[in-house]
PDB file of C-alpha atoms and ligand atoms in Angstrom:
ATOM      1  CA  UNK A   1      -1.562 -22.850 -19.115  1.00 50.00           C
ATOM      2  CA  UNK A   2       0.054 -23.972 -22.346  1.00 57.00           C
ATOM      3  CA  UNK A   3       3.806 -23.631 -22.900  1.00 70.00           C
ATOM      4  CA  UNK A   4       3.405 -20.402 -24.808  1.00 70.00           C
ATOM      5  CA  UNK A   5       1.433 -18.762 -22.016  1.00 66.00           C
ATOM      6  CA  UNK A   6       4.040 -19.948 -19.512  1.00 70.00           C
ATOM      7  CA  UNK A   7       6.769 -18.220 -21.489  1.00 76.00           C
ATOM      8  CA  UNK A   8       4.593 -15.123 -21.614  1.00 74.00           C
ATOM      9  CA  UNK A   9       4.110 -15.225 -17.827  1.00 72.00           C
ATOM     10  CA  UNK A  10       7.854 -15.648 -17.282  1.00 77.00           C
ATOM     11  CA  UNK A  11       8.477 -12.676 -19.581  1.00 79.00           C
ATOM     12  CA  UNK A  12       5.927 -10.579 -17.653  1.00 79.00           C
ATOM     13  CA  UNK A  13       7.635 -11.487 -14.381  1.00 78.00           C
ATOM     14  CA  UNK A  14      10.944 -10.310 -15.794  1.00 82.00           C
ATOM     15  CA  UNK A  15       9.329  -7.024 -16.829  1.00 82.00           C
ATOM     16  CA  UNK A  16       7.778  -6.686 -13.388  1.00 79.00           C
ATOM     17  CA  UNK A  17      11.102  -7.091 -11.628  1.00 82.00           C
ATOM     18  CA  UNK A  18      12.789  -4.640 -14.010  1.00 81.00           C
ATOM     19  CA  UNK A  19       9.970  -2.153 -13.577  1.00 78.00           C
ATOM     20  CA  UNK A  20      10.146  -2.296  -9.791  1.00 78.00           C
ATOM     21  CA  UNK A  21      13.910  -1.872 -10.000  1.00 78.00           C
ATOM     22  CA  UNK A  22      13.530   1.164 -12.270  1.00 76.00           C
ATOM     23  CA  UNK A  23      10.983   2.864 -10.052  1.00 73.00           C
ATOM     24  CA  UNK A  24      13.071   2.289  -6.959  1.00 72.00           C
ATOM     25  CA  UNK A  25      15.991   4.052  -8.607  1.00 73.00           C
ATOM     26  CA  UNK A  26      13.919   6.919 -10.069  1.00 70.00           C
ATOM     27  CA  UNK A  27      13.891  10.493  -8.829  1.00 69.00           C
ATOM     28  CA  UNK A  28      10.156  10.459  -8.148  1.00 66.00           C
ATOM     29  CA  UNK A  29      10.596   7.474  -5.914  1.00 62.00           C
ATOM     30  CA  UNK A  30      13.424   9.120  -3.991  1.00 65.00           C
ATOM     31  CA  UNK A  31      11.231  12.176  -3.415  1.00 66.00           C
ATOM     32  CA  UNK A  32       8.367   9.980  -2.251  1.00 62.00           C
ATOM     33  CA  UNK A  33      10.581   8.193   0.258  1.00 60.00           C
ATOM     34  CA  UNK A  34      12.039  11.436   1.553  1.00 62.00           C
ATOM     35  CA  UNK A  35       8.506  12.608   2.279  1.00 64.00           C
ATOM     36  CA  UNK A  36       7.526   9.326   3.915  1.00 59.00           C
ATOM     37  CA  UNK A  37      10.541   9.585   6.171  1.00 57.00           C
ATOM     38  CA  UNK A  38       9.221  12.902   7.482  1.00 64.00           C
ATOM     39  CA  UNK A  39       6.295  11.125   9.078  1.00 63.00           C
ATOM     40  CA  UNK A  40       7.997   9.421  11.919  1.00 62.00           C
ATOM     41  CA  UNK A  41       6.535   6.382  13.557  1.00 65.00           C
ATOM     42  CA  UNK A  42       4.715   7.062  16.778  1.00 70.00           C
ATOM     43  CA  UNK A  43       4.826   4.957  19.914  1.00 71.00           C
ATOM     44  CA  UNK A  44       1.868   2.742  20.726  1.00 67.00           C
ATOM     45  CA  UNK A  45       0.728   5.216  23.380  1.00 74.00           C
ATOM     46  CA  UNK A  46       0.894   8.199  21.020  1.00 76.00           C
ATOM     47  CA  UNK A  47      -0.804   6.243  18.254  1.00 73.00           C
ATOM     48  CA  UNK A  48      -3.664   5.600  20.676  1.00 72.00           C
ATOM     49  CA  UNK A  49      -3.697   9.268  21.670  1.00 77.00           C
ATOM     50  CA  UNK A  50      -3.959  10.269  18.005  1.00 78.00           C
ATOM     51  CA  UNK A  51      -6.756   7.791  17.268  1.00 74.00           C
ATOM     52  CA  UNK A  52      -8.737   8.856  20.338  1.00 77.00           C
ATOM     53  CA  UNK A  53      -8.486  12.556  19.506  1.00 81.00           C
ATOM     54  CA  UNK A  54      -8.905  12.253  15.747  1.00 79.00           C
ATOM     55  CA  UNK A  55     -10.053   8.878  14.513  1.00 74.00           C
ATOM     56  CA  UNK A  56      -9.765   9.843  10.833  1.00 75.00           C
ATOM     57  CA  UNK A  57      -6.098  10.882  11.033  1.00 75.00           C
ATOM     58  CA  UNK A  58      -3.909   9.389   8.315  1.00 73.00           C
ATOM     59  CA  UNK A  59      -0.753  11.531   8.129  1.00 81.00           C
ATOM     60  CA  UNK A  60       0.303  13.364  11.243  1.00 85.00           C
ATOM     61  CA  UNK A  61       3.168  15.810  11.761  1.00 88.00           C
ATOM     62  CA  UNK A  62       4.107  18.957  13.659  1.00 90.00           C
ATOM     63  CA  UNK A  63       3.647  22.464  12.230  1.00 92.00           C
ATOM     64  CA  UNK A  64       7.297  22.815  11.276  1.00 91.00           C
ATOM     65  CA  UNK A  65       7.300  19.604   9.243  1.00 88.00           C
ATOM     66  CA  UNK A  66       4.106  20.638   7.450  1.00 91.00           C
ATOM     67  CA  UNK A  67       5.598  24.019   6.621  1.00 92.00           C
ATOM     68  CA  UNK A  68       8.744  22.398   5.252  1.00 88.00           C
ATOM     69  CA  UNK A  69       6.526  20.239   3.043  1.00 86.00           C
ATOM     70  CA  UNK A  70       4.870  23.374   1.655  1.00 90.00           C
ATOM     71  CA  UNK A  71       1.647  23.064   3.677  1.00 93.00           C
ATOM     72  CA  UNK A  72       0.058  25.254   6.339  1.00 95.00           C
ATOM     73  CA  UNK A  73      -2.211  24.350   9.226  1.00 96.00           C
ATOM     74  CA  UNK A  74      -5.677  25.765   8.497  1.00 96.00           C
ATOM     75  CA  UNK A  75      -6.977  28.576  10.678  1.00 95.00           C
ATOM     76  CA  UNK A  76      -8.849  27.395  13.758  1.00 95.00           C
ATOM     77  CA  UNK A  77      -7.647  23.785  13.676  1.00 95.00           C
ATOM     78  CA  UNK A  78      -6.986  22.248  17.073  1.00 93.00           C
ATOM     79  CA  UNK A  79      -3.789  20.245  17.452  1.00 93.00           C
ATOM     80  CA  UNK A  80      -3.625  16.610  18.539  1.00 89.00           C
ATOM     81  CA  UNK A  81      -1.754  16.358  21.835  1.00 87.00           C
ATOM     82  CA  UNK A  82       0.945  13.712  22.069  1.00 85.00           C
ATOM     83  CA  UNK A  83       3.879  13.157  24.399  1.00 83.00           C
ATOM     84  CA  UNK A  84       7.344  13.891  23.069  1.00 79.00           C
ATOM     85  CA  UNK A  85      10.419  12.618  24.881  1.00 76.00           C
ATOM     86  CA  UNK A  86      12.973  15.341  25.620  1.00 77.00           C
ATOM     87  CA  UNK A  87      16.379  15.013  27.154  1.00 78.00           C
ATOM     88  CA  UNK A  88      16.843  17.425  30.046  1.00 79.00           C
ATOM     89  CA  UNK A  89      19.672  18.192  32.425  1.00 79.00           C
ATOM     90  CA  UNK A  90      19.291  16.316  35.676  1.00 74.00           C
ATOM     91  CA  UNK A  91      18.712  18.561  38.683  1.00 67.00           C
ATOM     92  CA  UNK A  92      21.566  19.609  40.985  1.00 59.00           C
ATOM     93  CA  UNK A  93      20.361  17.167  43.608  1.00 57.00           C
ATOM     94  CA  UNK A  94      20.996  14.257  41.309  1.00 53.00           C
ATOM     95  CA  UNK A  95      24.239  12.551  42.188  1.00 51.00           C
ATOM     96  CA  UNK A  96      27.153  12.187  39.820  1.00 49.00           C
ATOM     97  CA  UNK A  97      27.398  15.619  38.169  1.00 46.00           C
ATOM     98  CA  UNK A  98      31.095  16.380  38.260  1.00 51.00           C
ATOM     99  CA  UNK A  99      32.119  17.961  34.981  1.00 53.00           C
ATOM    100  CA  UNK A 100      30.004  20.022  32.630  1.00 55.00           C
ATOM    101  CA  UNK A 101      30.332  17.650  29.675  1.00 59.00           C
ATOM    102  CA  UNK A 102      29.420  14.706  31.834  1.00 65.00           C
ATOM    103  CA  UNK A 103      26.262  16.296  33.152  1.00 71.00           C
ATOM    104  CA  UNK A 104      23.693  13.564  33.586  1.00 78.00           C
ATOM    105  CA  UNK A 105      20.631  13.940  31.420  1.00 81.00           C
ATOM    106  CA  UNK A 106      17.288  12.276  31.912  1.00 80.00           C
ATOM    107  CA  UNK A 107      14.406  11.717  29.568  1.00 78.00           C
ATOM    108  CA  UNK A 108      11.226  13.600  30.402  1.00 79.00           C
ATOM    109  CA  UNK A 109       8.045  13.912  28.430  1.00 79.00           C
ATOM    110  CA  UNK A 110       6.276  17.035  27.356  1.00 81.00           C
ATOM    111  CA  UNK A 111       3.050  17.606  25.485  1.00 85.00           C
ATOM    112  CA  UNK A 112       3.444  18.676  21.874  1.00 87.00           C
ATOM    113  CA  UNK A 113       0.763  19.211  19.263  1.00 91.00           C
ATOM    114  CA  UNK A 114       0.614  17.604  15.850  1.00 92.00           C
ATOM    115  CA  UNK A 115      -1.874  17.987  13.003  1.00 93.00           C
ATOM    116  CA  UNK A 116      -3.455  15.575  10.558  1.00 90.00           C
ATOM    117  CA  UNK A 117      -3.024  16.247   6.833  1.00 89.00           C
ATOM    118  CA  UNK A 118      -6.748  17.067   6.624  1.00 91.00           C
ATOM    119  CA  UNK A 119      -6.113  19.981   8.974  1.00 95.00           C
ATOM    120  CA  UNK A 120      -3.550  21.425   6.579  1.00 95.00           C
ATOM    121  CA  UNK A 121      -3.606  22.950   3.097  1.00 94.00           C
ATOM    122  CA  UNK A 122      -1.034  23.711   0.436  1.00 93.00           C
ATOM    123  CA  UNK A 123       1.125  21.664  -1.888  1.00 87.00           C
ATOM    124  CA  UNK A 124       0.074  18.057  -2.468  1.00 82.00           C
ATOM    125  CA  UNK A 125       2.453  15.450  -1.097  1.00 76.00           C
ATOM    126  CA  UNK A 126       4.426  13.399  -3.612  1.00 68.00           C
ATOM    127  CA  UNK A 127       2.645  10.114  -4.248  1.00 61.00           C
ATOM    128  CA  UNK A 128       3.887   6.747  -5.408  1.00 55.00           C
ATOM    129  CA  UNK A 129       4.100   6.906  -9.202  1.00 48.00           C
ATOM    130  CA  UNK A 130       0.676   6.233 -10.773  1.00 47.00           C
ATOM    131  CA  UNK A 131      -1.526   5.617  -7.760  1.00 51.00           C
ATOM    132  CA  UNK A 132      -4.575   5.047  -9.893  1.00 54.00           C
ATOM    133  CA  UNK A 133      -5.159   3.565 -13.300  1.00 61.00           C
ATOM    134  CA  UNK A 134      -7.218   6.123 -15.137  1.00 65.00           C
ATOM    135  CA  UNK A 135      -8.427   4.115 -18.085  1.00 77.00           C
ATOM    136  CA  UNK A 136     -11.619   2.203 -18.728  1.00 80.00           C
ATOM    137  CA  UNK A 137     -11.366  -0.212 -21.607  1.00 85.00           C
ATOM    138  CA  UNK A 138     -13.513  -2.989 -23.025  1.00 89.00           C
ATOM    139  CA  UNK A 139     -10.806  -5.440 -21.911  1.00 90.00           C
ATOM    140  CA  UNK A 140     -11.065  -4.053 -18.370  1.00 92.00           C
ATOM    141  CA  UNK A 141     -14.843  -4.457 -18.330  1.00 93.00           C
ATOM    142  CA  UNK A 142     -14.613  -8.038 -19.602  1.00 93.00           C
ATOM    143  CA  UNK A 143     -11.877  -8.994 -17.173  1.00 95.00           C
ATOM    144  CA  UNK A 144     -13.836  -7.517 -14.276  1.00 96.00           C
ATOM    145  CA  UNK A 145     -16.997  -9.488 -15.031  1.00 95.00           C
ATOM    146  CA  UNK A 146     -15.023 -12.721 -15.553  1.00 95.00           C
ATOM    147  CA  UNK A 147     -13.260 -12.198 -12.198  1.00 97.00           C
ATOM    148  CA  UNK A 148     -16.594 -11.461 -10.529  1.00 96.00           C
ATOM    149  CA  UNK A 149     -17.814 -14.835 -11.751  1.00 96.00           C
ATOM    150  CA  UNK A 150     -14.714 -16.561 -10.305  1.00 96.00           C
ATOM    151  CA  UNK A 151     -15.198 -14.801  -6.939  1.00 97.00           C
ATOM    152  CA  UNK A 152     -18.845 -15.870  -6.966  1.00 96.00           C
ATOM    153  CA  UNK A 153     -17.971 -19.504  -7.792  1.00 96.00           C
ATOM    154  CA  UNK A 154     -15.457 -19.543  -4.931  1.00 97.00           C
ATOM    155  CA  UNK A 155     -17.950 -18.084  -2.473  1.00 97.00           C
ATOM    156  CA  UNK A 156     -16.267 -14.685  -2.002  1.00 97.00           C
ATOM    157  CA  UNK A 157     -18.883 -11.919  -1.811  1.00 97.00           C
ATOM    158  CA  UNK A 158     -17.653  -8.818  -3.648  1.00 97.00           C
ATOM    159  CA  UNK A 159     -18.829  -5.495  -2.205  1.00 95.00           C
ATOM    160  CA  UNK A 160     -18.149  -2.774  -4.768  1.00 91.00           C
ATOM    161  CA  UNK A 161     -18.223   0.927  -3.917  1.00 87.00           C
ATOM    162  CA  UNK A 162     -17.292   0.732  -0.234  1.00 88.00           C
ATOM    163  CA  UNK A 163     -15.582   3.781   1.309  1.00 87.00           C
ATOM    164  CA  UNK A 164     -12.162   2.532   2.403  1.00 86.00           C
ATOM    165  CA  UNK A 165      -9.277   4.299   4.122  1.00 80.00           C
ATOM    166  CA  UNK A 166      -7.709   7.013   1.917  1.00 75.00           C
ATOM    167  CA  UNK A 167      -5.366   5.552  -0.681  1.00 76.00           C
ATOM    168  CA  UNK A 168      -6.795   2.029  -0.347  1.00 86.00           C
ATOM    169  CA  UNK A 169      -8.446   0.735  -3.535  1.00 90.00           C
ATOM    170  CA  UNK A 170      -9.483  -2.694  -2.369  1.00 94.00           C
ATOM    171  CA  UNK A 171      -9.435  -4.974   0.646  1.00 95.00           C
ATOM    172  CA  UNK A 172      -9.644  -8.735   1.123  1.00 96.00           C
ATOM    173  CA  UNK A 173     -11.026  -9.799   4.487  1.00 95.00           C
ATOM    174  CA  UNK A 174      -9.121 -13.013   5.187  1.00 94.00           C
ATOM    175  CA  UNK A 175     -11.511 -14.015   7.981  1.00 93.00           C
ATOM    176  CA  UNK A 176     -14.915 -13.170   6.510  1.00 94.00           C
ATOM    177  CA  UNK A 177     -13.650 -14.167   3.029  1.00 96.00           C
ATOM    178  CA  UNK A 178     -15.127 -11.048   1.444  1.00 96.00           C
ATOM    179  CA  UNK A 179     -13.720  -8.456  -0.949  1.00 97.00           C
ATOM    180  CA  UNK A 180     -14.367  -4.723  -0.750  1.00 96.00           C
ATOM    181  CA  UNK A 181     -13.622  -2.323  -3.593  1.00 96.00           C
ATOM    182  CA  UNK A 182     -13.352   1.460  -3.301  1.00 92.00           C
ATOM    183  CA  UNK A 183     -15.805   3.670  -5.214  1.00 90.00           C
ATOM    184  CA  UNK A 184     -14.803   5.638  -8.286  1.00 88.00           C
ATOM    185  CA  UNK A 185     -12.243   3.217  -9.720  1.00 89.00           C
ATOM    186  CA  UNK A 186     -11.884   3.062 -13.500  1.00 89.00           C
ATOM    187  CA  UNK A 187     -12.912  -0.224 -15.136  1.00 90.00           C
ATOM    188  CA  UNK A 188      -9.304  -1.267 -15.626  1.00 91.00           C
ATOM    189  CA  UNK A 189      -8.359  -0.418 -12.082  1.00 91.00           C
ATOM    190  CA  UNK A 190     -11.365  -2.249 -10.666  1.00 94.00           C
ATOM    191  CA  UNK A 191     -10.440  -5.405 -12.628  1.00 95.00           C
ATOM    192  CA  UNK A 192      -6.808  -5.276 -11.543  1.00 94.00           C
ATOM    193  CA  UNK A 193      -7.823  -4.721  -7.907  1.00 95.00           C
ATOM    194  CA  UNK A 194     -10.279  -7.615  -7.957  1.00 97.00           C
ATOM    195  CA  UNK A 195      -7.575  -9.951  -9.333  1.00 97.00           C
ATOM    196  CA  UNK A 196      -5.283  -8.760  -6.513  1.00 97.00           C
ATOM    197  CA  UNK A 197      -7.879  -9.430  -3.790  1.00 97.00           C
ATOM    198  CA  UNK A 198      -8.859 -12.859  -5.181  1.00 98.00           C
ATOM    199  CA  UNK A 199      -5.163 -13.822  -5.100  1.00 97.00           C
ATOM    200  CA  UNK A 200      -5.033 -12.790  -1.419  1.00 97.00           C
ATOM    201  CA  UNK A 201      -8.014 -15.016  -0.586  1.00 97.00           C
ATOM    202  CA  UNK A 202      -6.601 -17.942  -2.538  1.00 98.00           C
ATOM    203  CA  UNK A 203      -3.144 -17.733  -1.022  1.00 97.00           C
ATOM    204  CA  UNK A 204      -2.994 -16.022   2.324  1.00 96.00           C
ATOM    205  CA  UNK A 205      -3.631 -16.432   6.010  1.00 92.00           C
ATOM    206  CA  UNK A 206      -3.638 -13.808   8.725  1.00 90.00           C
ATOM    207  CA  UNK A 207      -0.203 -13.263  10.227  1.00 88.00           C
ATOM    208  CA  UNK A 208       1.789 -14.036   7.081  1.00 89.00           C
ATOM    209  CA  UNK A 209       4.593 -11.806   5.859  1.00 90.00           C
ATOM    210  CA  UNK A 210       2.842  -8.681   4.564  1.00 89.00           C
ATOM    211  CA  UNK A 211       5.449  -7.637   1.983  1.00 88.00           C
ATOM    212  CA  UNK A 212       5.557 -11.144   0.482  1.00 91.00           C
ATOM    213  CA  UNK A 213       1.768 -11.353   0.467  1.00 94.00           C
ATOM    214  CA  UNK A 214       1.410  -8.018  -1.308  1.00 91.00           C
ATOM    215  CA  UNK A 215       4.107  -8.954  -3.826  1.00 89.00           C
ATOM    216  CA  UNK A 216       2.316 -12.245  -4.572  1.00 92.00           C
ATOM    217  CA  UNK A 217      -1.115 -10.626  -4.910  1.00 94.00           C
ATOM    218  CA  UNK A 218       0.054  -7.661  -7.010  1.00 90.00           C
ATOM    219  CA  UNK A 219       2.361  -9.831  -9.113  1.00 88.00           C
ATOM    220  CA  UNK A 220      -0.578 -12.126  -9.901  1.00 90.00           C
ATOM    221  CA  UNK A 221      -2.810  -9.139 -10.710  1.00 92.00           C
ATOM    222  CA  UNK A 222      -0.117  -7.699 -12.959  1.00 87.00           C
ATOM    223  CA  UNK A 223       0.355 -10.925 -14.941  1.00 85.00           C
ATOM    224  CA  UNK A 224      -3.402 -11.556 -15.271  1.00 89.00           C
ATOM    225  CA  UNK A 225      -4.253  -7.955 -16.199  1.00 89.00           C
ATOM    226  CA  UNK A 226      -1.397  -7.751 -18.715  1.00 85.00           C
ATOM    227  CA  UNK A 227      -2.481 -11.064 -20.199  1.00 84.00           C
ATOM    228  CA  UNK A 228      -5.973  -9.600 -20.639  1.00 86.00           C
ATOM    229  CA  UNK A 229      -4.487  -6.595 -22.467  1.00 85.00           C
ATOM    230  CA  UNK A 230      -4.625  -3.994 -19.690  1.00 86.00           C
ATOM    231  CA  UNK A 231      -1.817  -1.478 -19.233  1.00 81.00           C
ATOM    232  CA  UNK A 232      -0.962  -1.486 -15.567  1.00 76.00           C
ATOM    233  CA  UNK A 233       2.837  -1.355 -15.570  1.00 73.00           C
ATOM    234  CA  UNK A 234       3.108   1.995 -13.816  1.00 72.00           C
ATOM    235  CA  UNK A 235       0.625   1.141 -11.123  1.00 77.00           C
ATOM    236  CA  UNK A 236       1.862  -2.381 -10.345  1.00 82.00           C
ATOM    237  CA  UNK A 237       5.530  -1.419 -10.433  1.00 81.00           C
ATOM    238  CA  UNK A 238       4.918   1.459  -8.035  1.00 80.00           C
ATOM    239  CA  UNK A 239       2.778  -0.597  -5.689  1.00 82.00           C
ATOM    240  CA  UNK A 240       5.305  -3.408  -5.558  1.00 83.00           C
ATOM    241  CA  UNK A 241       8.171  -0.999  -5.102  1.00 82.00           C
ATOM    242  CA  UNK A 242       6.468   0.431  -2.021  1.00 80.00           C
ATOM    243  CA  UNK A 243       6.418  -3.017  -0.403  1.00 83.00           C
ATOM    244  CA  UNK A 244       9.715  -4.242  -1.807  1.00 80.00           C
ATOM    245  CA  UNK A 245      11.370  -1.211  -0.242  1.00 76.00           C
ATOM    246  CA  UNK A 246      10.790  -2.643   3.237  1.00 72.00           C
ATOM    247  CA  UNK A 247      12.190  -5.988   2.206  1.00 77.00           C
ATOM    248  CA  UNK A 248      14.739  -7.115  -0.352  1.00 77.00           C
ATOM    249  CA  UNK A 249      13.992  -4.667  -3.171  1.00 77.00           C
ATOM    250  CA  UNK A 250      13.127  -5.851  -6.679  1.00 77.00           C
ATOM    251  CA  UNK A 251      14.523  -9.302  -5.823  1.00 81.00           C
ATOM    252  CA  UNK A 252      11.249  -9.906  -3.986  1.00 84.00           C
ATOM    253  CA  UNK A 253       9.630 -10.472  -7.387  1.00 81.00           C
ATOM    254  CA  UNK A 254      12.078 -13.256  -8.192  1.00 80.00           C
ATOM    255  CA  UNK A 255      11.729 -14.811  -4.748  1.00 83.00           C
ATOM    256  CA  UNK A 256       7.933 -15.091  -4.888  1.00 88.00           C
ATOM    257  CA  UNK A 257       7.924 -15.477  -8.697  1.00 84.00           C
ATOM    258  CA  UNK A 258       6.987 -19.177  -8.700  1.00 84.00           C
ATOM    259  CA  UNK A 259       3.904 -18.472  -6.585  1.00 89.00           C
ATOM    260  CA  UNK A 260       2.926 -15.545  -8.805  1.00 88.00           C
ATOM    261  CA  UNK A 261       3.294 -17.664 -11.916  1.00 83.00           C
ATOM    262  CA  UNK A 262       1.269 -20.575 -10.527  1.00 87.00           C
ATOM    263  CA  UNK A 263      -1.500 -18.339  -9.180  1.00 91.00           C
ATOM    264  CA  UNK A 264      -1.709 -16.301 -12.382  1.00 87.00           C
ATOM    265  CA  UNK A 265      -1.895 -19.509 -14.444  1.00 85.00           C
ATOM    266  CA  UNK A 266      -4.731 -20.776 -12.251  1.00 91.00           C
ATOM    267  CA  UNK A 267      -6.633 -17.504 -12.607  1.00 91.00           C
ATOM    268  CA  UNK A 268      -6.119 -17.287 -16.376  1.00 87.00           C
ATOM    269  CA  UNK A 269      -7.334 -20.887 -16.792  1.00 86.00           C
ATOM    270  CA  UNK A 270     -10.494 -20.021 -14.899  1.00 91.00           C
ATOM    271  CA  UNK A 271     -11.080 -16.892 -17.002  1.00 88.00           C
ATOM    272  CA  UNK A 272     -11.690 -18.974 -20.113  1.00 76.00           C
ATOM    273  CA  UNK A 273     -13.959 -21.841 -19.022  1.00 62.00           C
ATOM    274  CA  UNK A 274     -15.822 -22.221 -22.330  1.00 59.00           C
ATOM    275  CA  UNK A 275     -12.643 -22.872 -24.280  1.00 49.00           C
ATOM    276  CA  UNK A 276     -11.549 -25.467 -21.722  1.00 46.00           C
ATOM    277  CA  UNK A 277     -14.930 -27.189 -22.002  1.00 45.00           C
ATOM    278  CA  UNK A 278     -14.653 -27.307 -25.776  1.00 46.00           C
ATOM    279  CA  UNK A 279     -11.130 -28.718 -25.631  1.00 47.00           C
ATOM    280  CA  UNK A 280     -12.080 -31.517 -23.276  1.00 46.00           C
ATOM    281  CA  UNK A 281     -15.394 -32.298 -25.022  1.00 41.00           C
TER     282      UNK A 281
HETATM  283 ZN1   ZN B 301      -3.101  -6.497  -1.054  1.00 64.28          ZN
END
């Protein structure tokens, strides 16, 4: 990339970091996190129990939590049984009970029922700001076909229109070296997602740090898509914020910035092969 494009990439990185910072301090973001916190993490055993009883479950909570979130369990839905730890008073036979406030307590388990979001109805849950890019532009179409060519040259089969887990727009299989894209994406969103997945296949191995990997892939997609004239600030900032939250916040962008810049430069160079050929001819 020429000096001018490098300055442009550095400027885009600055905007990215600022954008992530802004989202993470916005009210919408706070509401999103408050909701996320309602869905507690389940133990390995309970996760298995949920998957066995309802393999399509994505968001699981008890009736009370659903009601507090403005949703109701639909009539006739059967709950998913899991084991909840409860603290109970030890029986009289247990040694050591001398004073009431020192009564020994033991942890027992009891079966409770939870429900998947699909078994409920009511108010939609707050989502990360701008989960989908709605627009289809000529620039998006062009970028998508140029990226398809790059994926083809690098031997990455691209499978468009594959049903993926809810909320997932694309997936890079790091073992099979294939890319899957969700159906129904706008042209711009499809292009941005493909850039993201190509970056994963260029850069990442299984077992790497997930937050860093996502920041590198989305940062690259953001720089490349913005360079091509697509508007994806809202989407990329929100996506990055959701990963940065688990790590070091917006600073993640600065930390992996050099990788983003290098990868974006490599992708942008490959997007314009004819011009390169002419220059070197
Ligand atoms: Zn990713």
